[in-house]
Each structure stands twice: as C-alpha cells, then as structure tokens.
Short mmCIF file of C-alpha atoms in Angstrom, two decimals:
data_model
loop_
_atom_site.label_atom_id
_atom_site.label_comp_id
_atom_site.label_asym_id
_atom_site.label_seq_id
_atom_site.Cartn_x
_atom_site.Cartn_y
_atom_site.Cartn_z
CA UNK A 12 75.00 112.49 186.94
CA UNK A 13 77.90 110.37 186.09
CA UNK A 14 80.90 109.75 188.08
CA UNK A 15 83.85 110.58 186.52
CA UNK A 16 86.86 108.39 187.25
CA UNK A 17 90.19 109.96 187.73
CA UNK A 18 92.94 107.65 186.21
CA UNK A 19 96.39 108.29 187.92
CA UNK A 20 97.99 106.23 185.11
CA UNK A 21 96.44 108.34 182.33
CA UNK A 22 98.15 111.59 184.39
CA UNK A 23 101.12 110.26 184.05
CA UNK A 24 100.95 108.94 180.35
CA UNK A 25 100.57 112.22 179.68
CA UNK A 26 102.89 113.96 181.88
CA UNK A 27 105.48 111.53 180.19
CA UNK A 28 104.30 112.48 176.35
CA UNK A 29 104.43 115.62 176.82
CA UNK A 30 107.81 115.34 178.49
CA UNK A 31 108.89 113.55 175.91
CA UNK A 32 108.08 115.84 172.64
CA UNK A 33 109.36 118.54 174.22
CA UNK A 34 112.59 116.55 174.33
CA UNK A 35 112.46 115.83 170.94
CA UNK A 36 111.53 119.09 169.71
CA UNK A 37 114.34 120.81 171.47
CA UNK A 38 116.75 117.80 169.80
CA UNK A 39 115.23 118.86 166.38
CA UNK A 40 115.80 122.62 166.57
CA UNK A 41 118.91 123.52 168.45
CA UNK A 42 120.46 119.70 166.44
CA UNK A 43 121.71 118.32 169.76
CA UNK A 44 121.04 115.27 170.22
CA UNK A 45 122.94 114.40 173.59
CA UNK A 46 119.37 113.90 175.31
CA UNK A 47 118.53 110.69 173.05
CA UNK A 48 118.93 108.27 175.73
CA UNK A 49 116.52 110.16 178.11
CA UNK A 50 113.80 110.44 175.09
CA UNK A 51 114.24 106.42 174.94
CA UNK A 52 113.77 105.86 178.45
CA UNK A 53 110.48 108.59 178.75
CA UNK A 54 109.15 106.72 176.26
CA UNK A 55 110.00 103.23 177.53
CA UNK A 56 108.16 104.61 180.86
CA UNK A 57 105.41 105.63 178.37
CA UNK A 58 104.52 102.15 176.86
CA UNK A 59 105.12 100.74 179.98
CA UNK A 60 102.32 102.39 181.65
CA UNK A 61 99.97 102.06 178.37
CA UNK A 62 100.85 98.20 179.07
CA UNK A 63 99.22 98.58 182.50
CA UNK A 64 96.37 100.39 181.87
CA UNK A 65 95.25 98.03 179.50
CA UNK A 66 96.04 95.09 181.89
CA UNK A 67 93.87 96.57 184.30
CA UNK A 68 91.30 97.37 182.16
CA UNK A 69 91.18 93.82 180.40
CA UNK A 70 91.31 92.49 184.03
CA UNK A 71 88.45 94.41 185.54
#
C-alpha cells in the first residue's frame, strides 16, 4: 500500500481559505465591509504558505 503523506502546510492553506471566504461572504451579505483588512492579511498568509510549499517541493 502507499504511504500517504500528511502535509501540515496544505492544513493550513486550507484552514486559511476557508477562513477567508467566509470573511468575504459575510462582507457580501450583511454589506460591511469593516473586516477588509483581515481578508487581506488571511490571504497574504495564504500565498505565503502556497510560496513555501512549492519551495519545498521544487527543493526536494
């Protein structure tokens, strides 16, 4: 069988994503948009950890 590797990086990508469109959602329906500068930063935090993933993958 084959060994599944568990990516801590990926968790987090995705922990972050989802973070972030529920941000934006809420900012869409209710029209308040007072959480704009977290949305930026989750999704600063976002490419930032796409950015390492592929430098480790690239590296390995």
């Amino acid at each position: 069988m084959e060994e599944r590797n568990f990516d801590t990086l990926k968790l987090f990508q995705m922990f972050f994503a989802i973070l972030f469109m529920l941000l934006i959602i809420y900012g869409k329906v209710t029209g308040k948009y007072n959480l704009l500068p977290l949305t930026l930063i989750l999704m600063s935090v976002m490419f930032l950890i796409i950015g390492i993933r592929e430098y480790k993958k690239h590296r390995v």
